[in-house]
């Protein structure tokens, strides 16, 4: 009776020890032979924000000014189109 309990406990201890050793070997190999991937989340977001701001400022300087005649012509065309659609 005691002999079987002794062997079961030895088996459990050895199994846990083997799992522990394999786990540490795996972590060592992973840390030694793989490259760590780090992502700079703060600066990438700041760079994206600056890029968007630059694009918006560039677009503001390149905006086309619509002359009053062109605006009135487009307004008349739109009014005529809406009147035709409502009939």
XYZ file of C-alpha atoms in Angstrom, residues 14-86:
73
model
C 9.047 13.833 -11.643
C 6.311 14.816 -14.098
C 6.065 18.295 -12.627
C 9.862 18.611 -12.654
C 10.062 17.562 -16.313
C 7.325 20.028 -17.286
C 9.090 22.794 -15.345
C 12.448 22.081 -17.017
C 10.939 21.914 -20.510
C 9.097 25.165 -19.872
C 12.304 26.962 -18.898
C 14.206 25.499 -21.847
C 11.453 26.692 -24.175
C 11.542 30.214 -22.692
C 15.329 30.316 -22.961
C 15.260 29.276 -26.617
C 12.458 31.692 -27.395
C 14.242 34.624 -25.745
C 17.634 33.770 -27.216
C 16.790 32.941 -30.820
C 13.852 35.167 -31.632
C 13.685 38.892 -32.196
C 11.505 40.969 -29.981
C 8.876 43.021 -31.753
C 8.253 46.332 -30.088
C 5.697 48.764 -31.359
C 5.990 52.441 -30.631
C 2.315 53.283 -30.311
C 2.753 56.835 -29.073
C 5.077 58.203 -31.741
C 3.330 56.422 -34.611
C 0.041 58.047 -33.649
C 1.709 61.455 -33.308
C 3.312 61.039 -36.748
C -0.033 60.085 -38.291
C -1.664 63.107 -36.669
C 1.060 65.431 -37.975
C 0.709 63.936 -41.461
C -3.046 64.549 -41.431
C -2.551 68.131 -40.222
C 0.034 68.758 -42.964
C -2.315 67.387 -45.625
C -5.159 69.562 -44.368
C -2.990 72.669 -44.340
C -1.714 71.869 -47.831
C -5.270 71.439 -49.095
C -6.312 74.763 -47.583
C -3.665 76.596 -49.582
C -4.677 74.812 -52.803
C -8.401 75.450 -52.569
C -10.008 76.855 -55.671
C -12.065 79.982 -55.361
C -15.339 79.778 -57.265
C -16.226 83.022 -58.934
C -19.620 84.571 -58.336
C -20.673 83.946 -61.947
C -19.802 80.261 -61.699
C -21.636 79.997 -58.379
C -24.767 81.608 -59.804
C -24.590 79.381 -62.879
C -24.354 76.243 -60.749
C -27.168 77.491 -58.518
C -29.402 78.108 -61.538
C -28.601 74.665 -62.952
C -29.421 73.041 -59.624
C -32.659 74.985 -59.284
C -33.703 74.009 -62.818
C -32.880 70.364 -62.142
C -34.880 70.349 -58.908
C -37.869 71.997 -60.602
C -37.790 69.393 -63.389
C -37.612 66.543 -60.888
C -40.508 67.854 -58.805
